[in-house]
Short mmCIF file of C-alpha atoms in Angstrom, two decimals:
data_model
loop_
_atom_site.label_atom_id
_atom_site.label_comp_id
_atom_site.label_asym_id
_atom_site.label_seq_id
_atom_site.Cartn_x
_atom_site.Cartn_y
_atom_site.Cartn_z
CA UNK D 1 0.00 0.00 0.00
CA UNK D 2 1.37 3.54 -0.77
CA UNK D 3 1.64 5.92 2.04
CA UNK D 4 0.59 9.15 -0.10
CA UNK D 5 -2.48 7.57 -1.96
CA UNK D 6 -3.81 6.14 1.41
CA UNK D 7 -3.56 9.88 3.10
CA UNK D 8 -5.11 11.37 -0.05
CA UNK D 9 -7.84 8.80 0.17
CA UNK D 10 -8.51 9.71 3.70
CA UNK D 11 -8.46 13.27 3.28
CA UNK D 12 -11.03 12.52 -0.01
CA UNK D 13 -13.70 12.14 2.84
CA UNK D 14 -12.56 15.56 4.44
CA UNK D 15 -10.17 18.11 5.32
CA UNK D 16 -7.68 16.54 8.25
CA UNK D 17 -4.68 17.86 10.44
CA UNK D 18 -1.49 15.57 9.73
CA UNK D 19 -2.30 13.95 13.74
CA UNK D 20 -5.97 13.16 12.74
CA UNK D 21 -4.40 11.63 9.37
CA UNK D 22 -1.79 9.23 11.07
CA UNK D 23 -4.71 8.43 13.90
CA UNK D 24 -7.44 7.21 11.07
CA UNK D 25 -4.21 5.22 8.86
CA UNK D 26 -3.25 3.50 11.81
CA UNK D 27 -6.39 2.48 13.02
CA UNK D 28 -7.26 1.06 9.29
CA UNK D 29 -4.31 -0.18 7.79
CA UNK D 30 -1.42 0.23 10.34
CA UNK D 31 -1.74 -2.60 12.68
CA UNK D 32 1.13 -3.81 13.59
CA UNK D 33 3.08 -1.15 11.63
CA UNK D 34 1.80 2.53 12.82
CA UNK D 35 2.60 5.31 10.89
CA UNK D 36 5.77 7.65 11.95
CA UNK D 37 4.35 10.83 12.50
CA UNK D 38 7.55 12.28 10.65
CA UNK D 39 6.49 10.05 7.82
CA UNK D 40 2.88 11.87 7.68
CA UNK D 41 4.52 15.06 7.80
CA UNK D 42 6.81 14.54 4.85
CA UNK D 43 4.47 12.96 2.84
CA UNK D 44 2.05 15.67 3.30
CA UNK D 45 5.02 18.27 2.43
CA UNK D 46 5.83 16.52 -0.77
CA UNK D 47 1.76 16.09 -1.97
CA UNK D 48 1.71 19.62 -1.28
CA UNK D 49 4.63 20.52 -3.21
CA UNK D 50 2.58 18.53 -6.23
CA UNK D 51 -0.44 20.25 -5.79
CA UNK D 52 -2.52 17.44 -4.55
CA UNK D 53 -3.28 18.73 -1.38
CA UNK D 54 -3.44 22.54 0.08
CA UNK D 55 -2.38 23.23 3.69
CA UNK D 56 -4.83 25.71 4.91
CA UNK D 57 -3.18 28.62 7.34
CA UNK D 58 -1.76 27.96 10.80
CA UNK D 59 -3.80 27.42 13.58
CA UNK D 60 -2.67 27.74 16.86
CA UNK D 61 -3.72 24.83 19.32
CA UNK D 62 -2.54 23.57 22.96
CA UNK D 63 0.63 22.42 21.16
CA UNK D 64 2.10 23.89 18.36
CA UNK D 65 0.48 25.59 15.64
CA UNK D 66 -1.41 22.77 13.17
CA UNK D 67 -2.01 22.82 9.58
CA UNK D 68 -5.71 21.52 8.26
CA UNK D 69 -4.66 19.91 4.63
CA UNK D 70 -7.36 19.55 2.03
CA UNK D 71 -7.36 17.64 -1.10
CA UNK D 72 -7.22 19.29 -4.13
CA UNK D 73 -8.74 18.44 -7.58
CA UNK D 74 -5.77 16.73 -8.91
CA UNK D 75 -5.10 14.76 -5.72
CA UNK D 76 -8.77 13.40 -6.30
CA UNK D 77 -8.05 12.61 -9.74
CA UNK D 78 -5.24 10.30 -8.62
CA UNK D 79 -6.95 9.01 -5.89
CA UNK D 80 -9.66 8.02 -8.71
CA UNK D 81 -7.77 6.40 -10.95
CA UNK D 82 -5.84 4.33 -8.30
CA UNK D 83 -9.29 3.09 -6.70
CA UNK D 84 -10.51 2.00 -10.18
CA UNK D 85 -7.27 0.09 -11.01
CA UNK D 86 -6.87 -3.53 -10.15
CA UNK D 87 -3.91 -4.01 -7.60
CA UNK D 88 -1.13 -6.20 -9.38
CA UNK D 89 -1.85 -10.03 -8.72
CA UNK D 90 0.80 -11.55 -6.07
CA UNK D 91 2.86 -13.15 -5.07
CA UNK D 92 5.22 -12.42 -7.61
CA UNK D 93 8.42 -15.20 -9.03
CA UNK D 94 10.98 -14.32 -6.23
CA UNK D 95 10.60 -14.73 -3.02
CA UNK D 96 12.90 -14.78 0.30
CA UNK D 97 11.71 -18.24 1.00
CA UNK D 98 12.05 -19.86 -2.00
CA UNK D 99 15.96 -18.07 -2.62
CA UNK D 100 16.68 -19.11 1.00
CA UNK D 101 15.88 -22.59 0.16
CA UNK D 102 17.96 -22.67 -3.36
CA UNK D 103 21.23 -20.79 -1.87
CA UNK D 104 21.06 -23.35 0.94
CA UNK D 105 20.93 -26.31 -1.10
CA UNK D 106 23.78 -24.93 -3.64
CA UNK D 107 25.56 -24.19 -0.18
CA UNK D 108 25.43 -27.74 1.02
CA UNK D 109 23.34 -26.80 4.23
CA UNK D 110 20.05 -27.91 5.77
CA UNK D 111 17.19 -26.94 3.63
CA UNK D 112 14.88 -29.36 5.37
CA UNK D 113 16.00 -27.37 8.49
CA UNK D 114 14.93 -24.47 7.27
CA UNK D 115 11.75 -25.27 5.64
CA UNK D 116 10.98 -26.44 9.53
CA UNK D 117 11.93 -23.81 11.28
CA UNK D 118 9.89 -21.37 9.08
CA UNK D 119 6.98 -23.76 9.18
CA UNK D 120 7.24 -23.33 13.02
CA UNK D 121 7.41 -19.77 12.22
CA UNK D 122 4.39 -19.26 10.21
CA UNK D 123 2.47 -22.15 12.76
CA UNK D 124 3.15 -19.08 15.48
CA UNK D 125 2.17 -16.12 13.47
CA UNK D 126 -0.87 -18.22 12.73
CA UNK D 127 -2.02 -18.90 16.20
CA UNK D 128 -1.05 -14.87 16.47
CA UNK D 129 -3.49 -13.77 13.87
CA UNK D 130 -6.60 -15.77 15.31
CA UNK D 131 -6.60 -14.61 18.90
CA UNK D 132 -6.61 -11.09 17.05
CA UNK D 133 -9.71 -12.80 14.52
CA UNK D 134 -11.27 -13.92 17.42
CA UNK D 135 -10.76 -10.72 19.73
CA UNK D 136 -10.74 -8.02 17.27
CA UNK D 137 -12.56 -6.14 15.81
CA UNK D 138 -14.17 -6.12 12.07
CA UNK D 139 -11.16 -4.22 10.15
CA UNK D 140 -8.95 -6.67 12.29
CA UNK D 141 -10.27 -9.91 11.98
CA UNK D 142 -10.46 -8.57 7.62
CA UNK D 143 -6.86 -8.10 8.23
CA UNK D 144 -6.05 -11.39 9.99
CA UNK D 145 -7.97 -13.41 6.87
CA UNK D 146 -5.75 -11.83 4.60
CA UNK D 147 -2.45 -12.62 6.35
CA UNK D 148 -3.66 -15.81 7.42
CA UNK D 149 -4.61 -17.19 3.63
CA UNK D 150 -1.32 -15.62 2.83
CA UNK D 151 0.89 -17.94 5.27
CA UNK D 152 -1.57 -20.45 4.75
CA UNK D 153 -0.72 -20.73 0.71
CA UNK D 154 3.12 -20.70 2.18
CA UNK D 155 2.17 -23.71 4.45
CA UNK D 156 1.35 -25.47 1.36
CA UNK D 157 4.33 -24.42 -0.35
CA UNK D 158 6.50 -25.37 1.67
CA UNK D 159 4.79 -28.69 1.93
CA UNK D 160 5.03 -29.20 -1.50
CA UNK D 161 8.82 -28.31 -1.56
CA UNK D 162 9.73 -30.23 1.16
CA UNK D 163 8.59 -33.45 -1.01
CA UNK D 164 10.16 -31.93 -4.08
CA UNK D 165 13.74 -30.92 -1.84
CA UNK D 166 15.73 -34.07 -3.08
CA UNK D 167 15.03 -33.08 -6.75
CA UNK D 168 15.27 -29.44 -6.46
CA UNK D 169 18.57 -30.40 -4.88
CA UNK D 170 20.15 -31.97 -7.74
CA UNK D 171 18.86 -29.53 -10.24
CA UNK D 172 20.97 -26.67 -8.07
CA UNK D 173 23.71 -28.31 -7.69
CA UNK D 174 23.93 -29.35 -11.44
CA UNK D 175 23.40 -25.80 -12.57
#
């Protein structure tokens, strides 16, 4: 997910100070990962600089002085044309996993080590992301399904290497 679509998305439903903008991303699609508030700043810096959003006049608050930023019409175009194009399809052909197996089978060490320690891994992050499902609420249970299907489709790939390790083996090593 880009940073600077997501806070011209959110400020597509109304004008926002930068705080109120890193509150509403984290609480949607920063679990786990919250926004830097330096981050929001920037990023609202450099969309201004485009002319995609306008930073209304100072304001002065209990703190220091906040900016309200607004979209403007091109920052709704983009925002536009992003929603109404399909996200590229994933995974894509390289992966950590799968390069971590192959360099340690042309290395000589344990693949079949590896494979079980990251099945342990994923087994963990599993058991993680269902207490959240099961807890959470309705954005984060959505965002536990997605992760979970995610290591799930792993799971089965690294079942499916694991019976396939002896021939992937010799291929490497003959290459």
């Amino acid at each position: 997910m880009t940073v600077p679509l997501t806070l011209l998305g959110l400020l597509d439903r109304e004008p926002s100070y930068g705080y109120d903008l890193k509150r509403d991303y984290d609480t949607y699609f920063g679990k786990g990962k919250p926004l830097p508030f330096g981050q929001v700043y920037s990023t609202l810096g450099r969309l201004a600089r485009d002319g995609k959003v306008a930073a209304g006049p100072s304001e002065p608050g209990d703190g220091p002085d906040r900016k309200r930023y607004a979209i403007t019409p091109l920052g709704r175009q983009e925002v536009e044309a992003w929603l109404a194009e399909p996200a590229a399809a994933e995974p894509f052909l390289q992966t950590v996993l799968f390069t971590k197996v192959v360099l340690a089978l042309m290395l000589g060490h344990d693949a079949q080590r590896f494979l079980d320690v990251q099945r342990a891994t994923h087994m963990r992050r599993m058991r993680e992301l269902s207490e959240i499902k099961r807890d959470g609420a309705l954005v984060d249970a959505l965002l536990a399904d997605h992760a979970l299907f995610h290591l799930e489709a792993d799971l089965r790939w690294i079942d499916v290497t694991t019976a396939r390790l002896g021939a992937l083996a010799e291929t490497v090593r003959r290459a």
